Coordinates of C-alpha atoms and ligand atoms in Angstrom, one line a residue:
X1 CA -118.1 184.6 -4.7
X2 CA -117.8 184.8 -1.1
X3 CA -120.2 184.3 1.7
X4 CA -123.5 184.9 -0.6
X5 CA -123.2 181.6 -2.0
X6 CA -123.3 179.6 1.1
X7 CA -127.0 178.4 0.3
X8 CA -125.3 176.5 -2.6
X9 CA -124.3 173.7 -0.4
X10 CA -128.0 172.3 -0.5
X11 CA -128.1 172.7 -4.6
X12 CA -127.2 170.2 -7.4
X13 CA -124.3 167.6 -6.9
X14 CA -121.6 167.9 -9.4
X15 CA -119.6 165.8 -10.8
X16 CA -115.8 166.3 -10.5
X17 CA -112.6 164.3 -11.9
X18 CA -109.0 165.4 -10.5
X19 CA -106.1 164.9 -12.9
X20 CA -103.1 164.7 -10.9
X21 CA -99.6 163.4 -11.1
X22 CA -99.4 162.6 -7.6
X23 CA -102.3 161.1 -4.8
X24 CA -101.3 160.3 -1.1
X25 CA -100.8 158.0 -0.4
X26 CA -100.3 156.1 -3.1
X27 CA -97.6 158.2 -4.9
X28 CA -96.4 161.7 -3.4
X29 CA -93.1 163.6 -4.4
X30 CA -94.6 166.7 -2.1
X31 CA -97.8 168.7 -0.8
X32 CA -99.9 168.2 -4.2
X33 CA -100.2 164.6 -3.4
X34 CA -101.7 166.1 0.1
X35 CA -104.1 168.4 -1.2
X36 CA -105.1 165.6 -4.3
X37 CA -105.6 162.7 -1.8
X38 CA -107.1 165.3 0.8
X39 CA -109.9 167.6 -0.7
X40 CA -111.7 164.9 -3.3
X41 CA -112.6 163.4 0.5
X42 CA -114.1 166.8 1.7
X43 CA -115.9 167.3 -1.6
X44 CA -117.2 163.7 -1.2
X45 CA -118.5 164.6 2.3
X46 CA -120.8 167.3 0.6
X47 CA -122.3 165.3 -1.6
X48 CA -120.3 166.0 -5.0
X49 CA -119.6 162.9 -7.4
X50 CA -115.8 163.1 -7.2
X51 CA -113.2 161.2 -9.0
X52 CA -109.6 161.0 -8.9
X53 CA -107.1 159.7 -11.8
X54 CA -103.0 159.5 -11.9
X55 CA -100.6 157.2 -13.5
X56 CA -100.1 153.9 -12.4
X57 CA -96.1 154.7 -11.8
X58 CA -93.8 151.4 -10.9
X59 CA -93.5 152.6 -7.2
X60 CA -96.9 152.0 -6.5
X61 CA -97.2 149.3 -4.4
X62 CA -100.4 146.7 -4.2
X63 CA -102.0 147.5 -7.3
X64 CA -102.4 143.9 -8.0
X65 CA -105.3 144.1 -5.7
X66 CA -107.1 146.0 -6.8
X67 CA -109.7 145.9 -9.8
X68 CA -108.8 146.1 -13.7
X69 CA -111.4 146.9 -15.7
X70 CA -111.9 144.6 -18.3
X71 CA -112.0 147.1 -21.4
X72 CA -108.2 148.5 -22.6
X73 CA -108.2 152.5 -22.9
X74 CA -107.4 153.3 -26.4
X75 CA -105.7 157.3 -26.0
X76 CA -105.3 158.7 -28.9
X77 CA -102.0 160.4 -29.0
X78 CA -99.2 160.5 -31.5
X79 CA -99.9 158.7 -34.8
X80 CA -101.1 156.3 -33.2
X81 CA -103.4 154.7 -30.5
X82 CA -101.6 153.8 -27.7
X83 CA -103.1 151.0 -25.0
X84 CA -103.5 151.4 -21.4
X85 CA -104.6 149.5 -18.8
X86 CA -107.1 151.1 -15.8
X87 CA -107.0 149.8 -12.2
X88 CA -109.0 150.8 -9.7
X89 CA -109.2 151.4 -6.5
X90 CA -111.0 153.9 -3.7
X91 CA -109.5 157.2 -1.9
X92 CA -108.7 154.8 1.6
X93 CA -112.1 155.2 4.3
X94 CA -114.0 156.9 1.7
X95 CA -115.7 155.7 -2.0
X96 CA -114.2 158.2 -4.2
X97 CA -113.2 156.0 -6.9
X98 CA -109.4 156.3 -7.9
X99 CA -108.2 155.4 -11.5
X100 CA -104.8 154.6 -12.2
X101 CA -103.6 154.5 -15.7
X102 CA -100.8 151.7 -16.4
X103 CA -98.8 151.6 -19.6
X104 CA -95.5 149.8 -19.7
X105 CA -93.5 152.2 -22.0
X106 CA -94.6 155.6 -20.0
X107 CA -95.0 154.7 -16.3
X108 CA -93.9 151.0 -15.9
X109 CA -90.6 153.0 -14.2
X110 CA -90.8 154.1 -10.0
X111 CA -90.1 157.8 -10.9
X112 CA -92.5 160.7 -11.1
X113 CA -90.8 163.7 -12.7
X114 CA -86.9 163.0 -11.9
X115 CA -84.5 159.9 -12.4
X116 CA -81.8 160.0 -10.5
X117 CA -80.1 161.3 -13.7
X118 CA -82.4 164.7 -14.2
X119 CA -86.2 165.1 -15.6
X120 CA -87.5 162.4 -17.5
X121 CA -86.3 163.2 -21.2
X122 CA -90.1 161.8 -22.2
X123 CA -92.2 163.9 -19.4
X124 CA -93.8 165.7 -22.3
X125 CA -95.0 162.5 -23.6
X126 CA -96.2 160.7 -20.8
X127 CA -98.0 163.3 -19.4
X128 CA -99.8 164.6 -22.8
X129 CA -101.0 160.2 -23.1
X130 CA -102.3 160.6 -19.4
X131 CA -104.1 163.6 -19.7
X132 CA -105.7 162.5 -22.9
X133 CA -106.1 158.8 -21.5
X134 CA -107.6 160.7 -18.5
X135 CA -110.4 162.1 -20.6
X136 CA -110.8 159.2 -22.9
X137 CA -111.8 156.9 -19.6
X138 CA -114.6 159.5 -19.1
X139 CA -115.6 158.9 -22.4
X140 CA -115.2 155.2 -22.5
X141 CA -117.0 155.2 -18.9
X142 CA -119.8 157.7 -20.1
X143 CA -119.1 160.0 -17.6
X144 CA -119.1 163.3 -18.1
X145 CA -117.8 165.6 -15.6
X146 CA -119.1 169.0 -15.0
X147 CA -115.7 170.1 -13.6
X148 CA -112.1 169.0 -14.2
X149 CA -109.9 169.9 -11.9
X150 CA -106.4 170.1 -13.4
X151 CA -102.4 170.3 -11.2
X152 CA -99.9 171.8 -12.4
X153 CA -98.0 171.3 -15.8
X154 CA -98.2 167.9 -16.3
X155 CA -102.0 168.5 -17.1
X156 CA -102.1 172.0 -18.6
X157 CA -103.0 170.4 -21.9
X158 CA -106.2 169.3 -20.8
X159 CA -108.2 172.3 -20.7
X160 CA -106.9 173.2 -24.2
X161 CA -108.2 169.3 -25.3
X162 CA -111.5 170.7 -24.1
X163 CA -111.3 174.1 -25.8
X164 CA -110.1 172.7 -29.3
X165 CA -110.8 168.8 -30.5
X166 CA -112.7 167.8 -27.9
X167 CA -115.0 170.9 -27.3
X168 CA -117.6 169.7 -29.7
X169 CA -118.5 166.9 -28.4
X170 CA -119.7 165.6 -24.7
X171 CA -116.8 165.9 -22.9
X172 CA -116.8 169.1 -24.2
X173 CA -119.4 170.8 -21.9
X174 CA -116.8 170.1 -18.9
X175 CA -115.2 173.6 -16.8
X176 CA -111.9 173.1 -16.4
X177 CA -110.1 174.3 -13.2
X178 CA -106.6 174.3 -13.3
X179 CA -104.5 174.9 -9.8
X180 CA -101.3 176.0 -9.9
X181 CA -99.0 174.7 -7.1
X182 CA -96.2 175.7 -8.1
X183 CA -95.0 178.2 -11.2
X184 CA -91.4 177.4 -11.3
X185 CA -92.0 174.3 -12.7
X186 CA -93.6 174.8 -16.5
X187 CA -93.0 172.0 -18.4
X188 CA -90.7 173.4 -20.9
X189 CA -91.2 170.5 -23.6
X190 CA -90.1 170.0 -27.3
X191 CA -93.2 171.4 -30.3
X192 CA -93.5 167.5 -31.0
X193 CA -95.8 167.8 -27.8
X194 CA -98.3 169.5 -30.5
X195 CA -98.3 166.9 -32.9
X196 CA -98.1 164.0 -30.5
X197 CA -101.1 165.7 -28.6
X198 CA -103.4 165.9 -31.8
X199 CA -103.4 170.1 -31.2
X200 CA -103.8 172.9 -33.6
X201 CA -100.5 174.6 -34.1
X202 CA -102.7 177.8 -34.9
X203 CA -103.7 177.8 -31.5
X204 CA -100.1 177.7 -30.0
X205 CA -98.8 180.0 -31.9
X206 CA -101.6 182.7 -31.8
X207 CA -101.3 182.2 -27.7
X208 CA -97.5 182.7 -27.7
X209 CA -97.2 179.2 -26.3
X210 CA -94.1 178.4 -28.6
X211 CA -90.6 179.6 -28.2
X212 CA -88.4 178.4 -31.0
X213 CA -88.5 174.9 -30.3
X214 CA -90.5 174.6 -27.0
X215 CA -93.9 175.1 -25.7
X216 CA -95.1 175.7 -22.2
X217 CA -97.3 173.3 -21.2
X218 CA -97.9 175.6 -17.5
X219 CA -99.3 178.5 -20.0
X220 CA -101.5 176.4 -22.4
X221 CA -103.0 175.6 -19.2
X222 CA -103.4 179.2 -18.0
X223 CA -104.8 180.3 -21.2
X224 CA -107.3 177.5 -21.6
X225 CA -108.9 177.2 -18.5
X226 CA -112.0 178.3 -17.5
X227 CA -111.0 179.3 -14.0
X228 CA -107.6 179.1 -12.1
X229 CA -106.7 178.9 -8.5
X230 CA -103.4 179.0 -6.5
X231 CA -103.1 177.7 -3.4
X232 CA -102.8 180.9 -1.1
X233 CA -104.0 184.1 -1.9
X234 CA -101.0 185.9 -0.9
X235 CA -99.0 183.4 -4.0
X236 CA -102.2 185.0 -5.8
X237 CA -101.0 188.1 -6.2
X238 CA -96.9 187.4 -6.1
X239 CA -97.3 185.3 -9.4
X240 CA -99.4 188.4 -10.9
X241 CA -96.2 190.6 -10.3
X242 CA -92.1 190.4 -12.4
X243 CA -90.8 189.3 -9.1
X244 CA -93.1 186.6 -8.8
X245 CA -94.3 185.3 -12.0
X246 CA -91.4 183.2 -13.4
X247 CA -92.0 185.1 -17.2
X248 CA -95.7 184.2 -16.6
X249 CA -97.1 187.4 -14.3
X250 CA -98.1 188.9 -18.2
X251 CA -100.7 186.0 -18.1
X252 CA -101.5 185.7 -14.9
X253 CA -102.6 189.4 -15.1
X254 CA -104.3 189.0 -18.5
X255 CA -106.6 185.8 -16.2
X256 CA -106.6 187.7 -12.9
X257 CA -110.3 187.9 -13.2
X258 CA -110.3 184.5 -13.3
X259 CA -108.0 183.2 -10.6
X260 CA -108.2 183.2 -7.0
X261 CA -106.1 181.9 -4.3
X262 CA -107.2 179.4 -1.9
X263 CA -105.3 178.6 0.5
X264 CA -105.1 174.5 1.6
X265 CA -105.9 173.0 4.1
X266 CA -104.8 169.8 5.9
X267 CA -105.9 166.1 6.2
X268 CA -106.9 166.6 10.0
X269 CA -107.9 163.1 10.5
X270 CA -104.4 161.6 9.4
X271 CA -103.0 164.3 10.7
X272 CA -103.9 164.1 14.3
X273 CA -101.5 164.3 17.3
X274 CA -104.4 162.4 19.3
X275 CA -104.8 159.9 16.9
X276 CA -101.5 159.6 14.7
X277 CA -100.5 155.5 15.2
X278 CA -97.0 155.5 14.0
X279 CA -96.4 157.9 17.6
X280 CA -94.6 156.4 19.9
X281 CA -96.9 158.7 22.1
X282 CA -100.2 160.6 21.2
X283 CA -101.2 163.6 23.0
X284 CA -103.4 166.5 22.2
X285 CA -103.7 170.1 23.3
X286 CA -105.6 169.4 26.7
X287 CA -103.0 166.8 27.3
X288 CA -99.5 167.5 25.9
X289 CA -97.2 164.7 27.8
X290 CA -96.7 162.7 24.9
X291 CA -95.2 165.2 22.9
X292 CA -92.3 164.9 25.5
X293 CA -92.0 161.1 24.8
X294 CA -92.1 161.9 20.9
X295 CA -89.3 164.4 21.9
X296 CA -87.5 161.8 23.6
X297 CA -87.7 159.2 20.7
X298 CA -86.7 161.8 18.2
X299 CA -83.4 162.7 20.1
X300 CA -82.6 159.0 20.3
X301 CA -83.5 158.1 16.7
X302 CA -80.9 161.1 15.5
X303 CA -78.4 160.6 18.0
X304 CA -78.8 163.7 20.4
X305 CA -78.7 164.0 23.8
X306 CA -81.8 162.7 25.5
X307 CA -82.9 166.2 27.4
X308 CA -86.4 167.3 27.4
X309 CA -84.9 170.9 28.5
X310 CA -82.9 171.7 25.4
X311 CA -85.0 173.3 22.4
X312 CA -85.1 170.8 19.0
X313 CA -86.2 172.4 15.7
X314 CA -86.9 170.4 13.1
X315 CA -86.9 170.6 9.3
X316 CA -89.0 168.5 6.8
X317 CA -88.5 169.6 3.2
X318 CA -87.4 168.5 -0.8
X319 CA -84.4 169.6 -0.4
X320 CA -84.8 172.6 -3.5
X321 CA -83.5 176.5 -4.1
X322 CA -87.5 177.2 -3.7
X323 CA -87.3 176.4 -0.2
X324 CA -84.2 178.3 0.9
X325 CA -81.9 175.6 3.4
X326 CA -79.4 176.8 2.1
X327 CA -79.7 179.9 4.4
X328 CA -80.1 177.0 7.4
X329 CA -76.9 175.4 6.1
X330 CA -75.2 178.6 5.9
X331 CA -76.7 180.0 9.1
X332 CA -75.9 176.3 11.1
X333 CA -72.5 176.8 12.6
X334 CA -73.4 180.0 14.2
X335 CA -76.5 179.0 15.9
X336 CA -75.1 175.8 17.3
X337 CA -72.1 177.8 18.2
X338 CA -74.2 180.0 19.8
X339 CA -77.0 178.7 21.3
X340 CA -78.0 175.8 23.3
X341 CA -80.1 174.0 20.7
X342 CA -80.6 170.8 18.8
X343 CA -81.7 170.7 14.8
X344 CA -83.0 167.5 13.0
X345 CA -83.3 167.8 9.2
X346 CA -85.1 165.1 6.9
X347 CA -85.1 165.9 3.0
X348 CA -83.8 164.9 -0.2
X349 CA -83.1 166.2 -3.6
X350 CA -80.6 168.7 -4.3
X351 CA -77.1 166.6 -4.2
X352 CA -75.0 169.4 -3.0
X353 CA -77.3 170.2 -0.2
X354 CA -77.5 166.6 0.8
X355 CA -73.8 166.3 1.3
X356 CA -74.0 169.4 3.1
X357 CA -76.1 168.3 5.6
X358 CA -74.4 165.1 5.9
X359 CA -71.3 166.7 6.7
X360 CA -72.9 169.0 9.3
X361 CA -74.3 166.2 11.1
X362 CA -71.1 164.6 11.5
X363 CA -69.5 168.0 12.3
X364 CA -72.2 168.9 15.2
X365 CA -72.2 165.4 15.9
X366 CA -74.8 165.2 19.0
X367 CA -76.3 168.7 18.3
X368 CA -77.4 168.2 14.6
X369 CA -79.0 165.5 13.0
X370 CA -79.6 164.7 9.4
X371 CA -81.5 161.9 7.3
X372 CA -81.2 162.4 3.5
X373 CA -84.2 160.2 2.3
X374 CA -88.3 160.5 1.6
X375 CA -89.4 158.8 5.1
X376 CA -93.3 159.6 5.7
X377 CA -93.2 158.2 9.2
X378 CA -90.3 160.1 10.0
X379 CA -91.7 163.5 9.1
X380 CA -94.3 162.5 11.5
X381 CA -91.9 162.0 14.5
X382 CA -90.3 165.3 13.6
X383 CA -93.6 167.2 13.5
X384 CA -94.3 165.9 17.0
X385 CA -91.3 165.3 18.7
X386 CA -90.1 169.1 18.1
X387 CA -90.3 172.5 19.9
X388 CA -90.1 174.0 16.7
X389 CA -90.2 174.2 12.7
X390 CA -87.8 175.6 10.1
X391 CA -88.9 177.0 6.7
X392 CA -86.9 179.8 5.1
X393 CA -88.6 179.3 2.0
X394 CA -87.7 181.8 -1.2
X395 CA -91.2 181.3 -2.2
X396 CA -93.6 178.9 -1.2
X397 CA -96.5 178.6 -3.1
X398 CA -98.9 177.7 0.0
X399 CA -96.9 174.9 2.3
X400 CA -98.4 172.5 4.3
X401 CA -95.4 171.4 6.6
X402 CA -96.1 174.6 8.6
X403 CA -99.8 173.2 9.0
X404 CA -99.1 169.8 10.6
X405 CA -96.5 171.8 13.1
X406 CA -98.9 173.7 14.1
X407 CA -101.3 170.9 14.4
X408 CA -99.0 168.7 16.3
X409 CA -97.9 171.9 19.2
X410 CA -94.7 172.4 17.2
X411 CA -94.0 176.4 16.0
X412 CA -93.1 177.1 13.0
X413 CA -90.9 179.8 12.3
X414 CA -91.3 180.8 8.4
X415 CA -90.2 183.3 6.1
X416 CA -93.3 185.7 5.4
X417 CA -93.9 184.7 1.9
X418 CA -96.7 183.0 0.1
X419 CA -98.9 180.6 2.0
X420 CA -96.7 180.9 5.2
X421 CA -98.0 184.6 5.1
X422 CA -101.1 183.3 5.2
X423 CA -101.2 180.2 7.8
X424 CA -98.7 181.3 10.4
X425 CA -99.0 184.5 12.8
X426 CA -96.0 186.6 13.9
X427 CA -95.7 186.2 17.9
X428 CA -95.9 189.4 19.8
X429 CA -94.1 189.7 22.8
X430 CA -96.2 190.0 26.2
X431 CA -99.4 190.3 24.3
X432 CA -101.2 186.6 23.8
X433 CA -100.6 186.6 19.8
X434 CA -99.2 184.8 17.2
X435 CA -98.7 181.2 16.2
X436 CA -95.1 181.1 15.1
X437 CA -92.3 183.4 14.8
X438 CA -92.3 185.4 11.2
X439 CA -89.1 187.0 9.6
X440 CA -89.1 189.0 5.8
X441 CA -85.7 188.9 4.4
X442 CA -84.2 185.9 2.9
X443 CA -81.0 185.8 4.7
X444 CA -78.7 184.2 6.8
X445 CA -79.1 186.6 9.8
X446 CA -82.7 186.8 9.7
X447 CA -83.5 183.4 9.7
X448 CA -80.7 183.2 12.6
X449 CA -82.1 186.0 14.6
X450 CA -85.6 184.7 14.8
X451 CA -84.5 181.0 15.6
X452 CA -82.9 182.9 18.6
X453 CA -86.1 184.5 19.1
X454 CA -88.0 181.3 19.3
X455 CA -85.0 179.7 21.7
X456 CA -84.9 183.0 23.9
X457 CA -88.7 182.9 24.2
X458 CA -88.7 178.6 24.7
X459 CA -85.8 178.9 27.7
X460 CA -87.4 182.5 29.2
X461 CA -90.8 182.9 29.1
X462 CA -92.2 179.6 29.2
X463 CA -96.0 181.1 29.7
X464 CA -95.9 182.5 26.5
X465 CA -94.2 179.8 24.5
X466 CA -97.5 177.8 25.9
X467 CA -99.8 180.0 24.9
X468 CA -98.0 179.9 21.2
X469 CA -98.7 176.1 21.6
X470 CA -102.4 176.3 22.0
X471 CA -102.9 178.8 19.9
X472 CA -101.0 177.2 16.7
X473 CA -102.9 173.5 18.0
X474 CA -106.4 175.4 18.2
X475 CA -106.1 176.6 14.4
X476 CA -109.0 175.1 12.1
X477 CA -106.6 173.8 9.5
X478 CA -109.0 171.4 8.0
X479 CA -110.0 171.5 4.2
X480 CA -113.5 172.2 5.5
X481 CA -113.7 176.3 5.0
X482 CA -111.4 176.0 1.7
X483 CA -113.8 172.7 0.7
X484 CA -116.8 175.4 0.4
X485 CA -115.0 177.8 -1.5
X486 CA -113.6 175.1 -4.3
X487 CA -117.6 174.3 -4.5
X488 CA -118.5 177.8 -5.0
X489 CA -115.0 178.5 -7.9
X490 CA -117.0 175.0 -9.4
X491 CA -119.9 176.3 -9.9
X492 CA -118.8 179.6 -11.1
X493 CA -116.3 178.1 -13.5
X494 CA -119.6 175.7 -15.0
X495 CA -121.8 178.8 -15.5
X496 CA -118.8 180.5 -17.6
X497 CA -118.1 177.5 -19.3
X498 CA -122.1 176.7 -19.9
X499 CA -124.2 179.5 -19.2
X500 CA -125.9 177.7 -17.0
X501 CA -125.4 177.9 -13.1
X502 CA -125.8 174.4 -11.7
X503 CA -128.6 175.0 -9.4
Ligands
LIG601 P1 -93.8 171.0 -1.3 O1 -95.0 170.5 -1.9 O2 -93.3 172.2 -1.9 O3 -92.7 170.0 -1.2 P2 -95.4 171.2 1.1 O4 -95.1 171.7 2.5 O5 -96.7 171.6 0.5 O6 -94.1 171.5 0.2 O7 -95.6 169.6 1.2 C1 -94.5 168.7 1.4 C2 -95.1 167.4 1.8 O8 -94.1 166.4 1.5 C3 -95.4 167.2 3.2 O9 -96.4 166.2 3.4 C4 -94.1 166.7 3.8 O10 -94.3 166.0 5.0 C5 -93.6 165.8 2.7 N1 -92.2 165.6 2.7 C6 -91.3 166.5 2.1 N2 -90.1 166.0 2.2 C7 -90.2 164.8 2.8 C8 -89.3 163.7 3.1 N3 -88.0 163.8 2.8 N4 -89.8 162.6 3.7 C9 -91.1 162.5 3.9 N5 -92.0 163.4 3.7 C10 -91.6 164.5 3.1
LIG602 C1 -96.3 172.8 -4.1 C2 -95.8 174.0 -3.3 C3 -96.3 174.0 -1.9 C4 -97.7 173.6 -1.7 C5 -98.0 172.3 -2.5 C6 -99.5 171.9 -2.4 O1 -95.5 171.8 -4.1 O2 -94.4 174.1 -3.4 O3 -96.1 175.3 -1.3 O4 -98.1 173.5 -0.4 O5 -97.7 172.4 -3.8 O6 -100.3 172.8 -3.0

C-alpha cells in the first residue's frame, strides 16, 4: 500500500456501489452523509464507475422528480418477498447515479435511526431489506460491482450476504469494504434478524455474533469483510485497544491486517469561504474582510453585542456523550465569568443537554447564544462568522467540523483524540506552528484553560493568531490525497477477494 501504487491511477476502472444510510444532501443525521455524498464524486473524477444507494426515508424532499424505474425490486427478506420501489437521481454537478429505495412500511417515516421516542424498534428490519434490496438492484440492473463499499451497522450484513448465500453466484465475486464511522453504535438487534435475513445461524454462532437473544450487526460486518477502514488512523489504533473498542478491540485485532485508517477529507467546493452562497459575505485567505461581516451577522442572529473586538467561539455538534459538551456546559459559567468572550452553540439530540443550553443562553443572555435544531445554513454562518471552534470530544472517530473551521479561518480548539489528532496542530507559542489549540484530558479545566489560551493569544498577540489563520485556511483538506488511497484499499481488497489484481 502506500506510495508504490501511485501508477494505479492510469489502470482498470472499477466499478464501485456505496451502501449508506445517509447521503448529503439529501438525507444527513452527521459527517457520514459528508463523506457518502463527498468521495463517490472524487472517485468519479478518476475515472471509477461509482454508485451510491440509501433509503428513500419520508424527509427526503423532491423525489417526485426524479426518475422511477419502471421494474419493482423484489428483496427477498423474511418469508417473504417484500416490494420496493427505486428512484433515481444523480450525486448534484456530477453523474454518479444515486438510487433511493422506497417502501411504505420501512422508510415511508422522516426518521433515520431515532424517533423522537428512542431507536426505531424495527431498525434491524429495515436496514437488513435495504441492504439485501441494495444488492438485489445490482442484480436486477446486471451490474456487478467489483467493490462495495459498506457504513457502519446498518450495512454490516452485507458483506456476510456476499460470503454465505450470495457468494456463489455473480454478485458474489464483489470485495466488500466496510468503514466504520463510528463503533459505539453496533446495531444490537433481536436473532430474528437471522431468519428475516435468509442467514445461516451456523455462521453466527461459530463467529460469536449472538449473545442470548441479540446479534451484532457492527461485528458480522467486521468479520465478513474483505477489507476495513476507519476514518483516521489515530481511531485505527484506539478501536484495536480495551479503552477504545467498545467490547469489539478482540476483533478489530484479530482484522488489524486488514484495516487501515483513512482519514476524510472535505467537500472543498461546497465548502468554500470564497464561494459559499448562503454568506452574507465571502472572503478567502488573501482577502479576509468578509469574515468580519459573517462575524457581524452571527452576533446579530444570536443576540450578542455587535463588536468585531470581542472573541466568538462557536460550537456545531449532535448534541451526544461521544462528543463531550457536557464539559463546555459544565465549564460555561466560569469562562464567561472570566473572560471577555462570546459562545454560540447549534446542536440537537440529547434532551438534557438541550435544556441545558437553553437555560445558559438565557442566563448569559448577550454573551451566549444557543439554537437547539439541525440548521445546515446556520452551521455555515458559525464556521465563518467565528474566531474560534469548540470540540471536547470523548472520542471522535475522525470529525469533519474541525475541517470546515479550518477551511473557513476559524481555529479549532479540540481534544487530542481520534481524527482531531490527526487534522488539527497544537499552536506553539512564538514559533509559526500549529493550526489550532490542542488539549489531552477530558475535563472541565482543560478545555477551560485552552479556550483561555486561544482568547489570550486572539486579544495579545494578534500576529500570531494570523499566522494560525493562514495556516489552518492553507490546509489541503480535500478528499483528493485520501481519494487515491480508497482506490489503492479497492484494489487490494479485489485481489484478496479474487486473486486477481485489477490491472
Ligand atoms: P458526527 O458525524 O459525529 O456528527 P462530524 O464532525 O463528522 O461529526 O460531522 C457532523 C456533520 O453534521 C457536519 O457536517 C456538521 O456541520 C453537521 N451538523 C451537526 N450538527 C448539526 C446541526 N445541529 N445543524 C446542522 N448541521 C449539523
Ligand atoms: C461519525 C463520527 C465522526 C466522523 C463521521 C464521518 O459520525 O462520529 O467523527 O467524522 O462519522 O466519518
Amino acid at each position: 500500500m502506500g506510495a508504490g501504487f501511485a501508477f494505479l491511477d492510469r489502470v482498470r476502472a472499477l466499478k464501485i456501489l456505496f451502501i449508506s444510510p445517509e447521503v448529503e444532501p439529501f438525507v444527513k443525521v452527521g459527517g457520514l452523509a459528508d463523506m457518502v455524498g463527498a468521495l463517490p464524486k472524487e472517485l468519479a473524477k478518476l475515472g471509477h464507475d461509482v454508485r451510491v444507494v440509501c433509503p428513500a426515508y419520508g424527509s427526503i424532499k423532491g423525489i417526485a422528480e426524479w426518475t422511477a424505474r419502471a421494474e419493482p425490486l423484489g428483496v427477498d427478506v423474511g418469508s417473504a418477498t417484500h416490494w420496493a420501489r427505486t428512484w433515481e437521481t444523480v450525486l448534484p454537478g456530477t453523474k454518479v447515479p444515486a438510487y433511493f429505495l422506497e417502501n411504505n412500511g420501512f422508510f415511508s417515516r422522516p426518521e433515520v435511526y431515532t424517533s423522537p421516542w428512542g431507536a426505531c424498534e424495527d431498525n434491524d428490519l429495515r436496514f437488513t431489506f435495504f441492504s439485501r434490496g441494495a444488492l438485489t438492484l445490482c442484480q436486477q440492473l446486471e451490474w456487478y460491482p467489483d467493490v462495495i463499499h459498506c457504513h457502519d451497522w446498518t450495512t454490516g450484513l452485507v458483506p456476510m450476504m456476499l460470503n454465505t448465500t450470495l457468494r456463489g453466484t455473480p454478485l458474489g465475486r464483489a470485495a466488500t469494504v466496510l468503514t466504520i464511522h463510528n463503533l459505539e453504535h453496533q446495531g444490537y438487534s433481536p436473532s430474528r434478524i437471522i431468519h428475516f435475513a435468509r442467514l445461516p445461524w451456523a455462521d453466527f454462532q461459530r463467529d460469536g455474533l449472538v449473545s442470548g437473544e441479540m446479534v451484532n450487526l457492527m461485528k458480522a460486518g467486521l468479520f465478513h469483510s474483505t477489507k476495513l477502514t476507519t476514518v483516521s488512523p489515530t481511531y485505527a489504533r484506539e478501536i484495536q485497544t480495551p479503552d477504545g473498542g467498545f467490547g469489539l478491540d478482540g476483533v478489530l485485532r484479530f482484522r488489524s491486517g486488514d484495516l487501515v485508517g483513512i482519514v476524510n477529507g472535505i467537500d472543498d467546493e461546497s465548502w468554500d469561504p470564497a464561494r459559499d452562497r448562503t454568506l452574507p459575505a465571502n472572503y478567502s485567505a488573501a482577502d479576509l474582510a468578509g469574515k468580519a461581516g459573517c462575524k457581524a451577522k452571527l452576533q446579530e442572529r444570536f443576540g450578542l453585542e455587535v463588536n468585531p473586538s470581542v472573541p466568538i467561539f462557536g460550537v456545531v455538534s449532535r448534541l451526544a456523550e461521544q462528543k463531550g459538551l457536557d464539559l463546555l456546559a459544565e465549564a460555561l459559567p466560569g469562562i464567561l465569568d472570566r473572560m471577555k468572550v462570546q459562545i454560540v452553540l447549534l446542536g440537537n439530540g440529547d434532551s438534557r443537554l438541550e435544556n441545558t443550553f437553553n437555560w445558559a443562553a438565557q442566563a448569559y443572555k448577550g454573551s451566549f447564544g444557543a439554537h437547539i435544531g439541525f440548521d445546515g445554513k446556520l452551521a455555515r454562518l458559525i464556521q465563518a462568522g467565528s474566531d474560534f471552534f469548540i470540540m471536547p470530544s470523548r472520542t471522535e472517530p475522525c470529525g469533519l467540523t474541525q475541517m470546515y473551521a479550518m477551511r473557513y479561518g476559524t481555529l479549532p480548539v479540540v481534544r487530542a483524540t481520534g481524527g482531531l489528532k490527526d487534522t488539527v496542530e497544537n499552536y506553539v507559542e512564538g514559533a509559526e506552528h500549529g493550526t489550532g489549540f490542542v488539549f489531552n484530558d477530558p475535563t472541565v479545566s482543560a478545555l477551560s484553560n485552552s479556550v483561555g489560551w486561544a482568547c489570550a493569544t486572539y486579544y495579545d498577540r494578534p500576529k500570531e493568531m494570523a499566522g494560525l489563520q493562514q495556516r489552518a485556511m492553507a490546509m489541503d483538506l480535500s478528499w483528493r490525497h485520501s481519494a487515491s488511497e480508497y482506490v489503492n484499499l479497492y484494489r487490494w481488497a479485489v485481489e484478496s477477494r479474487t486473486g486477481v489484481f485489477p490491472g
